[in-house]
Coordinates of C-alpha atoms and ligand atoms in Angstrom, one line a residue:
X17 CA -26.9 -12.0 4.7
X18 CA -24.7 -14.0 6.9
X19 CA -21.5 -15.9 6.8
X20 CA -20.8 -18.3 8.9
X21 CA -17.8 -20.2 7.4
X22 CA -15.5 -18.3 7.1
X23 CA -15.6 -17.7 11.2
X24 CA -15.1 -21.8 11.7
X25 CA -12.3 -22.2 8.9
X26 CA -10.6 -18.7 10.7
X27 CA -10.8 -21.0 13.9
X28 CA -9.5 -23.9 12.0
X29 CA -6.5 -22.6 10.7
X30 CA -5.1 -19.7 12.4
X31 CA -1.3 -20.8 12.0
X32 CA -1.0 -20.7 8.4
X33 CA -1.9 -16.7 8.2
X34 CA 1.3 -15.6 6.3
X35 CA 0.9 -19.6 3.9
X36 CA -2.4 -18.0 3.4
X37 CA -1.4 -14.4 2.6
X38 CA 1.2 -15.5 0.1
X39 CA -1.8 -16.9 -1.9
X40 CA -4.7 -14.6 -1.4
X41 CA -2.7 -11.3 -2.8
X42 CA -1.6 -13.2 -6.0
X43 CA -4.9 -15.2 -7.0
X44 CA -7.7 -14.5 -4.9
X45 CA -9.0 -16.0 -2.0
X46 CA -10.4 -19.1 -3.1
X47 CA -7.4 -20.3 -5.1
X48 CA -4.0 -21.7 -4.1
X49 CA -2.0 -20.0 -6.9
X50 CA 0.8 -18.1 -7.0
X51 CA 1.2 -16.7 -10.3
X52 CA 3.7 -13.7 -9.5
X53 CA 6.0 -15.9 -7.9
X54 CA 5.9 -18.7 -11.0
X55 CA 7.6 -15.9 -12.9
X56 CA 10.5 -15.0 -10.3
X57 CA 9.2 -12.5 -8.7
X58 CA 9.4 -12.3 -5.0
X59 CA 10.7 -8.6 -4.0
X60 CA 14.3 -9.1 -5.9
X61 CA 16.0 -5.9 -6.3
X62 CA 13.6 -3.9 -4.1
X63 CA 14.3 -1.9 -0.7
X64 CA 11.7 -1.5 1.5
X65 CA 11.5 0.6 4.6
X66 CA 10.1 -0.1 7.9
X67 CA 9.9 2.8 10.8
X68 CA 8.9 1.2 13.7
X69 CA 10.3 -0.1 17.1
X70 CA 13.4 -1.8 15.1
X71 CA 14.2 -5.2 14.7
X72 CA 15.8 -8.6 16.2
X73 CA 18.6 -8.4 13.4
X74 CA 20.0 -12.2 13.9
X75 CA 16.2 -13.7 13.4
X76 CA 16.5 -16.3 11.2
X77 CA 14.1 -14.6 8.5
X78 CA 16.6 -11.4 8.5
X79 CA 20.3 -12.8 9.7
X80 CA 23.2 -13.1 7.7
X81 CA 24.7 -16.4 7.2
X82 CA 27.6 -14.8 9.1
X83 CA 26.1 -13.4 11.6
X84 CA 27.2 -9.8 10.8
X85 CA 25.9 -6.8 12.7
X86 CA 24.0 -4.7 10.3
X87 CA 25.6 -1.4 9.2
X88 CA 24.0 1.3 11.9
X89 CA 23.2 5.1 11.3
X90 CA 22.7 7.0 14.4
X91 CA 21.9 10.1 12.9
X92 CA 19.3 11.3 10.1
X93 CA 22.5 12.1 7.2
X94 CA 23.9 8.8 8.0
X95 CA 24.3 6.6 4.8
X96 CA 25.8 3.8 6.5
X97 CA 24.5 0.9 4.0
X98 CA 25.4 -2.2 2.6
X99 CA 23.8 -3.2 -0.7
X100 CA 25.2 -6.6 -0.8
X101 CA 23.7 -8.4 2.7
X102 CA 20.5 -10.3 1.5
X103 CA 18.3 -8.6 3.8
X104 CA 19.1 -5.5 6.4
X105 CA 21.1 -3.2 4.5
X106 CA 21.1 -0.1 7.0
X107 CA 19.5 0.3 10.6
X108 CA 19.0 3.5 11.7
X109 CA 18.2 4.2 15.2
X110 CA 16.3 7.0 15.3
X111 CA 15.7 7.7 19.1
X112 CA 18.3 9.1 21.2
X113 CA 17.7 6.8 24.4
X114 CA 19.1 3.7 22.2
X115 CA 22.3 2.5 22.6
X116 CA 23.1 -0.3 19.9
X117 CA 25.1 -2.0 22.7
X118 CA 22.3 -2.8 24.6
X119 CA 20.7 -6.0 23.5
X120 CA 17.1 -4.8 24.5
X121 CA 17.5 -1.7 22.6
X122 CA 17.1 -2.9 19.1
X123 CA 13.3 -3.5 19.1
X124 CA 12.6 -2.6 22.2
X125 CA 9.1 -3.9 22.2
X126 CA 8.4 -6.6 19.2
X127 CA 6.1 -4.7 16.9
X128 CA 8.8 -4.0 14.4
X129 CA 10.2 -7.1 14.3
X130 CA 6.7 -8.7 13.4
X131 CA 5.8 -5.5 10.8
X132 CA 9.1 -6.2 9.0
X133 CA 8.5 -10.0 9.0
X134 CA 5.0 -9.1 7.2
X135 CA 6.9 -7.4 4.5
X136 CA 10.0 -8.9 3.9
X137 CA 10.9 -11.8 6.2
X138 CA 13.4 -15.0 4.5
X139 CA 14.5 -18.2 5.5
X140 CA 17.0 -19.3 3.6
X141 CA 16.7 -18.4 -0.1
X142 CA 14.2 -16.0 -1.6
X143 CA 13.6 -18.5 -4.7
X144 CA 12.1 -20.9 -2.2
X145 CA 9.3 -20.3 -0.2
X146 CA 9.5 -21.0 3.2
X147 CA 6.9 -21.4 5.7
X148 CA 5.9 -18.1 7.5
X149 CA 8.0 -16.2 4.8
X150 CA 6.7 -12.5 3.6
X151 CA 5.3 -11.7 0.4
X152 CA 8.4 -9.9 -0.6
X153 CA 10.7 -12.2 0.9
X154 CA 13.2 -11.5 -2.2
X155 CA 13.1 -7.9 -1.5
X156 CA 16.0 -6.2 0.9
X157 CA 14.9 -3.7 4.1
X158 CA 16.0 -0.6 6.1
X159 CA 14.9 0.1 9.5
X160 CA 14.4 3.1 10.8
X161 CA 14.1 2.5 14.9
X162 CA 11.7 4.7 16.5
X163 CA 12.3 3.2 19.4
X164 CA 9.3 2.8 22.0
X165 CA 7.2 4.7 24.0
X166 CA 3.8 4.8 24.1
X167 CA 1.9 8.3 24.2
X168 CA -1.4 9.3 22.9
X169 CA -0.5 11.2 19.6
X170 CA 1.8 8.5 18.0
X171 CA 1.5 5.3 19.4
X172 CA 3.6 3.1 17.8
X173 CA 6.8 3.8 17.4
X174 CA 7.9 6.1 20.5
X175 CA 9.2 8.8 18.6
X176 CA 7.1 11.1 20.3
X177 CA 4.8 13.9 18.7
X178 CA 4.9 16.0 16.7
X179 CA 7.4 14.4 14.3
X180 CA 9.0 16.1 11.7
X181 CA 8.7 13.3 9.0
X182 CA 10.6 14.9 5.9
X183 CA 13.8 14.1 7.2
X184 CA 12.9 10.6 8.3
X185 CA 11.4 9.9 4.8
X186 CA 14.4 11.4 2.9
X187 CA 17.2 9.3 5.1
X188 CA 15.4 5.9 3.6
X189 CA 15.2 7.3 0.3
X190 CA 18.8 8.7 0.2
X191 CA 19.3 4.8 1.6
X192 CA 17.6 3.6 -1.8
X193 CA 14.1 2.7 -0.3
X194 CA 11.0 3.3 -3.1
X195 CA 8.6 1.8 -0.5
X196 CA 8.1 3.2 2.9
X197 CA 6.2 1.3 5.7
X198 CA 4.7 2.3 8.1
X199 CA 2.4 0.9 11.1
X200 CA 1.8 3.8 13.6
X201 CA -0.3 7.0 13.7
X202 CA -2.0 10.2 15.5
X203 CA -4.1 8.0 18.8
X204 CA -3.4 4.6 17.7
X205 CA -3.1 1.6 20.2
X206 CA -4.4 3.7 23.5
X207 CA -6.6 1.8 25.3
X208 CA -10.5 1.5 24.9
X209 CA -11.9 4.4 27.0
X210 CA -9.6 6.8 25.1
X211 CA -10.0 8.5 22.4
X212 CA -9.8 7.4 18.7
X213 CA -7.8 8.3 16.0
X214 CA -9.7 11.4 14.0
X215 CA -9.0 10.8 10.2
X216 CA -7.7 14.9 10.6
X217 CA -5.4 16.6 8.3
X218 CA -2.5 16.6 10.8
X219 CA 1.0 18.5 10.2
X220 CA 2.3 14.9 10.0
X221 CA 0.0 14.0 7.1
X222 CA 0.8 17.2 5.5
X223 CA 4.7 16.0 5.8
X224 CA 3.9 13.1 3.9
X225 CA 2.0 14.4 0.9
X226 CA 5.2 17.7 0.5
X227 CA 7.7 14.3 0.5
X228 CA 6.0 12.2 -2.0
X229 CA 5.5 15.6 -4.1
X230 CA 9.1 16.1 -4.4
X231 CA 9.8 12.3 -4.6
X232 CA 7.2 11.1 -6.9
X233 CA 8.8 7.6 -6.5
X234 CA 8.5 7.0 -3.5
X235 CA 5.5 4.7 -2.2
X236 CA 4.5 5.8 1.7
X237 CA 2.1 3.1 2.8
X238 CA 0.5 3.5 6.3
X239 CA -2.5 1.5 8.1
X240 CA -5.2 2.4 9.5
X241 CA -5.4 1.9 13.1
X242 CA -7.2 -0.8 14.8
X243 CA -10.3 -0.1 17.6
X244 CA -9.7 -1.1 20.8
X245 CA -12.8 -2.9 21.7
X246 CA -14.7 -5.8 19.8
X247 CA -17.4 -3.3 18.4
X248 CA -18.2 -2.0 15.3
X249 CA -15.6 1.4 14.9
X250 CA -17.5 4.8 14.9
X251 CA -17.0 6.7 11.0
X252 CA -13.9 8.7 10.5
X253 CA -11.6 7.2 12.9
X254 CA -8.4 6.0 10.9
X255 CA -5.2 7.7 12.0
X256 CA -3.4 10.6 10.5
X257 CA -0.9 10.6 9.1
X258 CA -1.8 7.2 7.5
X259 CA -5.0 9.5 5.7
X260 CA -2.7 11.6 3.9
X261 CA -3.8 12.2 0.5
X262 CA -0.4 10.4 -1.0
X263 CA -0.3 7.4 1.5
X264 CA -1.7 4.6 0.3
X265 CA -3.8 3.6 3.6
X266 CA -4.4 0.1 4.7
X267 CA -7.3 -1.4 6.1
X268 CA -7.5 -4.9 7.4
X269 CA -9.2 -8.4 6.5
X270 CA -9.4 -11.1 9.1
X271 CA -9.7 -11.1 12.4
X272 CA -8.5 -12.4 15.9
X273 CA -6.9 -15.3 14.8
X274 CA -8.3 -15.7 11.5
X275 CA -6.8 -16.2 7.9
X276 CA -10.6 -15.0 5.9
X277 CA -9.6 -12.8 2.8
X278 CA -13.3 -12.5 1.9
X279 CA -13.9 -10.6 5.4
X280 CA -13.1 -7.4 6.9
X281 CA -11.8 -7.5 10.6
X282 CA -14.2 -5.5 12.7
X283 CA -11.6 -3.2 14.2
X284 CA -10.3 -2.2 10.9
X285 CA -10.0 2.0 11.3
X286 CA -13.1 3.2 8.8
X287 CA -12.9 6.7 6.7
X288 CA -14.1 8.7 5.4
X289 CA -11.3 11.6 6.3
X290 CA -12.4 14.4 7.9
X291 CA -12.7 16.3 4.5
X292 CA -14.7 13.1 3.0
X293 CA -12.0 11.2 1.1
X294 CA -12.0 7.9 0.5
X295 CA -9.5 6.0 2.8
X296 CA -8.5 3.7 3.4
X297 CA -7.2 3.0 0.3
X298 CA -7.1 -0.6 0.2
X299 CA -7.8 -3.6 2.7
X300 CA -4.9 -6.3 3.4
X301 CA -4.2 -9.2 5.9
X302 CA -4.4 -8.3 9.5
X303 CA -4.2 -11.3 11.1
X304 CA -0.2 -12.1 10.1
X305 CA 1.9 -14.8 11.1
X306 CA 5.2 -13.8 11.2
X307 CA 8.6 -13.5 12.5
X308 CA 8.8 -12.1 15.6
X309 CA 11.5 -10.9 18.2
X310 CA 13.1 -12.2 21.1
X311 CA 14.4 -9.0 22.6
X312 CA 18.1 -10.4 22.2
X313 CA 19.6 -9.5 18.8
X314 CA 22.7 -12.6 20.0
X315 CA 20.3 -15.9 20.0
X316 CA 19.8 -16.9 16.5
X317 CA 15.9 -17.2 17.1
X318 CA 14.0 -18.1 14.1
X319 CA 10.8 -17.8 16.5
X320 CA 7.5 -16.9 14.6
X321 CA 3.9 -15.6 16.3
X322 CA 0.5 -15.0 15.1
X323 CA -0.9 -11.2 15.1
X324 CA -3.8 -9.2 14.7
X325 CA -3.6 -5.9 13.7
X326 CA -4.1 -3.5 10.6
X327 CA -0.1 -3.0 12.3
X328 CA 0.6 -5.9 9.7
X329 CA -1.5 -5.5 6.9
X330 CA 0.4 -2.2 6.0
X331 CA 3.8 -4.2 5.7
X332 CA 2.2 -6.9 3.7
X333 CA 0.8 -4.6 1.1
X334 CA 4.1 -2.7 1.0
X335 CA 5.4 -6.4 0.2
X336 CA 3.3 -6.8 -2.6
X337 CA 3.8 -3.1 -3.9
X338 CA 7.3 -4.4 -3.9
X339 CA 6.5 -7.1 -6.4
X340 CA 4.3 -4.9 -8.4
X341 CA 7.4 -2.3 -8.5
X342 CA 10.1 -5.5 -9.6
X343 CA 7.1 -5.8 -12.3
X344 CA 7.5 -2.2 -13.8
X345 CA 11.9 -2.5 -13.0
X346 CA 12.2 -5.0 -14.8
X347 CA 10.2 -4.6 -17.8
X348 CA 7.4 -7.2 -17.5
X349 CA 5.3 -4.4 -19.1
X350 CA 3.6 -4.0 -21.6
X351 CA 4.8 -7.8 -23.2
X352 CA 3.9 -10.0 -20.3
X353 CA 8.0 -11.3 -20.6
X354 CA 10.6 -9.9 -18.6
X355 CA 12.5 -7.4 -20.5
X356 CA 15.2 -5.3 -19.9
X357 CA 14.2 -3.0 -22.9
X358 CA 11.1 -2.2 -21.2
X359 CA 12.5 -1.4 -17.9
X360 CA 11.0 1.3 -16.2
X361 CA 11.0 3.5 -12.7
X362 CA 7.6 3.2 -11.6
X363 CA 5.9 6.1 -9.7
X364 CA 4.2 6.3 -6.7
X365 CA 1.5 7.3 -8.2
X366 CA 1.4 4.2 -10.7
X367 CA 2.1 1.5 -8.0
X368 CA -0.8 3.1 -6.3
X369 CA -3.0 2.5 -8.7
X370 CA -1.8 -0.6 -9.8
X371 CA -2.3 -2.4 -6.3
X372 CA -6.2 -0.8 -6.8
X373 CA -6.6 -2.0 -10.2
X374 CA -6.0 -5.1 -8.7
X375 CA -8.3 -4.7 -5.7
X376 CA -11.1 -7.2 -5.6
X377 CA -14.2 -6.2 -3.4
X378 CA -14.3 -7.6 -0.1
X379 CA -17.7 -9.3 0.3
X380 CA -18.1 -10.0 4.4
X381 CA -17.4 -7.9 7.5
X382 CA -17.2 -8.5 11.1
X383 CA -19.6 -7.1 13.2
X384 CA -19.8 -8.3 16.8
X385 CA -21.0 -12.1 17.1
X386 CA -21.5 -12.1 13.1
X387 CA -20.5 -11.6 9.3
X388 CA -22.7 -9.5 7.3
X389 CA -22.3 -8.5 3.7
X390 CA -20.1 -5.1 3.1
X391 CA -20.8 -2.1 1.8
X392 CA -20.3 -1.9 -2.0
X393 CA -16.6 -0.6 -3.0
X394 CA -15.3 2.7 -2.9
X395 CA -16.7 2.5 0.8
X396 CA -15.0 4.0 3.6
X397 CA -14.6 0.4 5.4
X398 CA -12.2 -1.0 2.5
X399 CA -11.8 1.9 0.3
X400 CA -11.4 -0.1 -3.4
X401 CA -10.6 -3.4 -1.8
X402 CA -8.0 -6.6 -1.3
X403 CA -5.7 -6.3 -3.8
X404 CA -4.7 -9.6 -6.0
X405 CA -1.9 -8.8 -8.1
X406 CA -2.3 -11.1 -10.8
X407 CA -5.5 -9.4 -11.8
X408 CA -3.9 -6.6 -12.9
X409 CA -0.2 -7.7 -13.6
X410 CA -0.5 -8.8 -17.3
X411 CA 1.8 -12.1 -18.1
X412 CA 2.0 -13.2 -21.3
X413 CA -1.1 -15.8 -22.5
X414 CA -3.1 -13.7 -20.0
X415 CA -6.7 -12.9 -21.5
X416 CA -6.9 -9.7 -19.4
X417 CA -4.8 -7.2 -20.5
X418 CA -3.0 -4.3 -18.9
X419 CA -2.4 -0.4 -20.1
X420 CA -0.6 2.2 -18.1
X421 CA 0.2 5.7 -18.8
X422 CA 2.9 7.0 -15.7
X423 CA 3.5 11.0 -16.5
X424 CA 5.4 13.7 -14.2
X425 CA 4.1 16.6 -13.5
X426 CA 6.4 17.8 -16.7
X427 CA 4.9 16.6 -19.2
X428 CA 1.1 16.3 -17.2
X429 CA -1.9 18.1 -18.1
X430 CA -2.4 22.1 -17.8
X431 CA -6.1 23.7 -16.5
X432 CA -8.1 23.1 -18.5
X433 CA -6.2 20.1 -20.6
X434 CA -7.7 16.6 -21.9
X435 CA -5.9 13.6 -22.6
X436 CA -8.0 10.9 -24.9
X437 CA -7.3 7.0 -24.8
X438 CA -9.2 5.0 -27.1
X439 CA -9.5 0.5 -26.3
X440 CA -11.3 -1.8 -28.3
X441 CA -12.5 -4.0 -26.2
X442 CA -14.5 -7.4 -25.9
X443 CA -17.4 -8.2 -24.2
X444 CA -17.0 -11.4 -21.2
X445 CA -14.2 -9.1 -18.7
X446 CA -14.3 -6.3 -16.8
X447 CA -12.9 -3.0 -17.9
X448 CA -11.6 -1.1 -14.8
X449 CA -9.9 1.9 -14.7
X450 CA -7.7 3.8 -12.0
X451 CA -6.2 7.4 -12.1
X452 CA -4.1 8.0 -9.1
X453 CA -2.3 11.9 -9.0
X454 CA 0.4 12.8 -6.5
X455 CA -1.5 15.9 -4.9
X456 CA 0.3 19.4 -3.5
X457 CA 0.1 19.4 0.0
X458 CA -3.0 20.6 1.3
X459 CA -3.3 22.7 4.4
X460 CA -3.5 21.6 8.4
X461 CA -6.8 22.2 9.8
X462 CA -8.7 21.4 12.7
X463 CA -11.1 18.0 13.1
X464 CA -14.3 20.3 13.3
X465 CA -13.0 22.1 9.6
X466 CA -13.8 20.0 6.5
X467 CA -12.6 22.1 3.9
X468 CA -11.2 19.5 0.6
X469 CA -7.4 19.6 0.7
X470 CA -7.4 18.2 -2.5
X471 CA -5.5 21.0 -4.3
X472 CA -5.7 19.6 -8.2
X473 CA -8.4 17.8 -9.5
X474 CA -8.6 15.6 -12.5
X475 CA -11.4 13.7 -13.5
X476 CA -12.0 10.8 -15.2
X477 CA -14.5 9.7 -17.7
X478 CA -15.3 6.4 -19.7
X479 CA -17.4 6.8 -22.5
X480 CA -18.9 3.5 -24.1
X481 CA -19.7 2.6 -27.6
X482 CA -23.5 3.7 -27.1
X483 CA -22.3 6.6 -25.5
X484 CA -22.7 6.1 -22.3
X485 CA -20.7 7.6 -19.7
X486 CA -19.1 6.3 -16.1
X487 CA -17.4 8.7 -13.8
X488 CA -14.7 8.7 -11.4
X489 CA -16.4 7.2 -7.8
X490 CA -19.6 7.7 -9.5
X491 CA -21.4 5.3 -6.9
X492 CA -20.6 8.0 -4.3
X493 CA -21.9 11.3 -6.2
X494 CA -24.4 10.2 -9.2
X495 CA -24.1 11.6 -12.2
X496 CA -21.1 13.9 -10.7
X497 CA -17.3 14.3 -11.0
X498 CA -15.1 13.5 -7.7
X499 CA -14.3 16.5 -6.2
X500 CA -12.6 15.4 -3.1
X501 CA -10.2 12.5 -4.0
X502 CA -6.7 12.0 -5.8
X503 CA -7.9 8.6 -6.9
X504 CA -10.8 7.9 -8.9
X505 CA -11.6 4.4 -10.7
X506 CA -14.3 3.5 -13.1
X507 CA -15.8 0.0 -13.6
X508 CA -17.5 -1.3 -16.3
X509 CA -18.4 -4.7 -15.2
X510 CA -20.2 -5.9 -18.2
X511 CA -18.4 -4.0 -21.5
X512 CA -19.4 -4.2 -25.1
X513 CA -17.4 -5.3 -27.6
X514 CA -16.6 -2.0 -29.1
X515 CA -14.2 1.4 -28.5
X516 CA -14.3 2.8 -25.1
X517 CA -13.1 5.9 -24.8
X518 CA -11.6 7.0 -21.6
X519 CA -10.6 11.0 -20.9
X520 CA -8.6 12.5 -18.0
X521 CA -9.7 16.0 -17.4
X522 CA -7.3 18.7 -15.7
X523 CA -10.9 20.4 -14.0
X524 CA -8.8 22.5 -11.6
X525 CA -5.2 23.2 -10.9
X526 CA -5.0 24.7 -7.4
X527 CA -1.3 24.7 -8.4
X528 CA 0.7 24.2 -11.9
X529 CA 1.4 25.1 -14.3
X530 CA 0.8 21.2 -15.4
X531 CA 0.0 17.8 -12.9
X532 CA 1.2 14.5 -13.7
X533 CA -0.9 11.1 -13.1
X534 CA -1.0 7.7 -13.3
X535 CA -3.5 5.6 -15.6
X536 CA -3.7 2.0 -15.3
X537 CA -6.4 0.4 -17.8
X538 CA -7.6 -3.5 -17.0
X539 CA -9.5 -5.8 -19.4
X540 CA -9.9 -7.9 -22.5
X541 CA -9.0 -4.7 -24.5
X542 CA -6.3 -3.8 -27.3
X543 CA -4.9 -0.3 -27.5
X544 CA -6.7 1.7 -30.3
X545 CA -3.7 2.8 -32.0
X546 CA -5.1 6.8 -33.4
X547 CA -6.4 8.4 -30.6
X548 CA -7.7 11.5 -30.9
X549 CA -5.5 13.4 -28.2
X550 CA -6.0 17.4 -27.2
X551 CA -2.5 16.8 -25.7
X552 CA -0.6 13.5 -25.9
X553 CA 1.1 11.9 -22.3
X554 CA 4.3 10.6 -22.8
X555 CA 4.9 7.3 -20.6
X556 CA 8.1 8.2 -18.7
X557 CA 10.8 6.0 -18.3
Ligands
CA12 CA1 15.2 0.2 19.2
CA13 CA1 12.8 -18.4 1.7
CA14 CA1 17.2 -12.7 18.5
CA15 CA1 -11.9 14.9 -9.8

């Protein structure tokens, strides 16, 4: 099958990427909605996280109305921060070589100007939408300045490899960031005739999954990498530490120039990891246009630039896990109303698998010179898909509903353990279900040694009316329980009316004595109030 639209309206209408984006992650592709943001919600109250090559602080989509340097940290324990600017409320220069008082030294090459203007860029007030603004253009941002300096293990920033990420993970989050960005990796951006990235289990990737293990909150998005010649990318290529099993890992739709949700740009990175999980995660805009830097931090720019790269789909989906998070902070759920009684401090885990509840399967991918259909989701080009947050953040009057279950590892599941949830549900929507764990961190092998890291392993079953049952990933193992992956989703495209019953299994503990998960339950379905339980979950607030 082919597709030839969507290449002449990408050449039509290349400047109104980030106009486009703003739409495409709340309502889909084909509409012009924006349903999250008719209910307020545009990033307020969240702090995101970008470590790149810094930022042009006095850009109009990040400046102060007076101008005002942001508060600097030139050390990892600095806690230099300033709650109440609207946007930059701590910078922290991470490499050595910069010196604040040199004008070129605060984003030393662009790229982290543009990745922050992806996630949370502003003009004026958040309320309003301004042309080129982010997704997440309520929410606030730290940078963390890697400074520049291109080698062929971490690409982008410069801070040289290996990095010791715990501490740079833990100064954001001591900073108040929930959602870390990032858009760098193992290999990326060397040229063509060098080697790719090697989806590996790096030290790096290992870094990530011990943080996010002791701070469950804490969202660590990465991309995937991009290939560095128009051709279609060889399997197994996306970046470590970006393939960590408690990243969520971002692919990219578009292409050069393009604003086509419904197609996957051709040098989107492609999974599986080297010990066959499913990554990326999810698929986001890659074509962005955005603010972007003019290597003076003194001219009051409010210059903007179109750019591909999976470099700025990362910081877009962080921008919409950012509204997903105001969703769950504020107590939108489980009434579909704001309320403060409902508030909640979402996991990780949970805005995880929120943004892949929401994922819709991306139909089209770019090959060279063409658009052919894509492989059906979970695939290893777009892992679960393009997230579109209003199909799986319930507001009230919605006719598909939303269930969640968020438990720490406390009160999780032992070896062995079941927990039962029983829906009635009604024929005519889609029931889709998505368990997401925060894993132990595995162990750092080589590329040649594909041994799982997946240290617990839950599974998840739906059980219809008839009897029937749908596992985790089925589509990739018939008739078989993932044993690889610490996400599994299960779709039932065309339910009964009738009670589904869906289990989470504790198959295997590698280590416990109990692991927590995530649940997150989608459809024209009510909550069967007796469920027969071997162990009940508490929601945690
Ligand atoms: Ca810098
Ligand atoms: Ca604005
Ligand atoms: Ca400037
Ligand atoms: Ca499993």
């Amino acid at each position: 099958m082919r597709k030839l639209f969507a290449v002449l309206l990408a050449l039509a209408l290349p400047l109104a990427a980030n106009e486009t984006s703003v739409r495409s992650l709340q309502s889909g592709w084909a509409s012009n909605a924006t349903p999250v943001f008719d209910h307020g919600i545009h990033g307020e109250g969240q702090i995101i996280a970008v470590l790149d090559t810094g930022l042009d602080y006095d850009s109009c989509f990040f400046a102060e109305e007076d101008g005002s340097v942001p508060p600097i940290n030139r050390t990892l324990d600095g806690m230099n921060v300033n709650l109440t600017r609207r946007k930059v409320v701590a910078y922290d220069f991470l490499d050595a070589g910069d010196d604040p008082a040199n004008r070129a030294a605060w984003d030393n090459q662009g790229h982290g100007t543009h990745a922050a203007g992806a996630a949370v860029g502003d003009q004026k007030t958040p309320a309003l939408h301004d042309f080129d603004d982010a997704i997440a253009a309520g929410a606030k941002l730290i940078v963390q300045d890697g400074g520049y300096g291109p080698d062929r293990c971490a690409g982008l920033p410069g801070l040289g490899c290996p990095l010791a990420l715990g501490p740079v993970l833990e100064q954001a989050y001591r900073q108040g960031a929930r959602i870390h960005s990032n858009s760098w990796g193992d290999r990326q951006n060397v040229s063509p005739a060098a080697p790719t990235p090697t989806a590996n289990y790096s030290q790096s990737a290992r870094d990530v999954d011990a943080f996010v293990d002791t701070h469950p909150d804490m969202l660590v998005v990465f991309n995937t990498g991009n290939f560095g010649t128009l051709a279609v990318p060889p399997p197994s290529t996306l970046s470590a530490p970006g393939c960590a099993k408690n990243t969520l890992q971002v692919g990219g739709t578009r292409g050069q120039g393009g604003v086509a949700d419904d197609t996957l740009a051709i040098y989107t990175l492609p999974g599986p990891t080297r010990d066959g999980r499913i990554k990326p995660d999810v698929v986001g805009p890659a074509f962005v246009t955005a603010a972007d830097s003019d290597n003076d931090p003194n001219t009051h720019n409010c210059n903007v630039s179109g750019q591909p790269g999976t470099s700025f789909a990362a910081p877009t989906i962080a921008g919409a896990a950012a509204l997903v998070r105001q969703y769950y902070a504020e107590g939108w759920y489980p009434s579909g109303a704001k309320s403060a009684a409902n508030a909640r401090t979402p996991s990780a885990a949970l805005l995880k698998a929120t943004l892949i509840a929401a994922a819709r399967p991306v139909p089209w991918k770019t090959v060279p010179n063409d658009v052919v259909a894509a492989a059906p989701v979970p695939s290893y080009e777009q892992g679960f898909g393009f997230p579109v947050l209003d199909d799986a953040l319930f507001f009230a009057g919605d006719a598909r509903k939303l269930f969640i279950a968020d438990s720490a590892n406390a009160a999780g599941l032992a070896a062995g353990e079941t927990t039962t949830f029983r829906f009635d549900a009604h024929s005519g929507t889609p029931l889709k279900v998505v368990l997401v764990w925060t894993d132990p961190p595995g162990v750092v092998r080589a590329v040649s040694d594909s041994t799982p890291e997946l240290v617990n392993d839950l599974d998840l079953r739906i059980t219809a009316p008839g009897g029937a049952a749908t596992l985790g990933n089925e589509s990739l193992h018939p008739g078989a329980p993932d044993r690889l992956n610490n996400v599994e989703q299960a779709v039932i495209n065309a339910p009964q009316t009738g009670t589904y019953t869906i289990t989470v299994n504790a198959a295997k503990l590698g280590r416990g004595p109990r692991q927590g998960f995530a649940l997150v339950v989608t459809g024209d379905m009510a909550f069967a109030p007796a469920p027969s339980r071997v162990r009940a979950v508490r929601a945690r607030g």
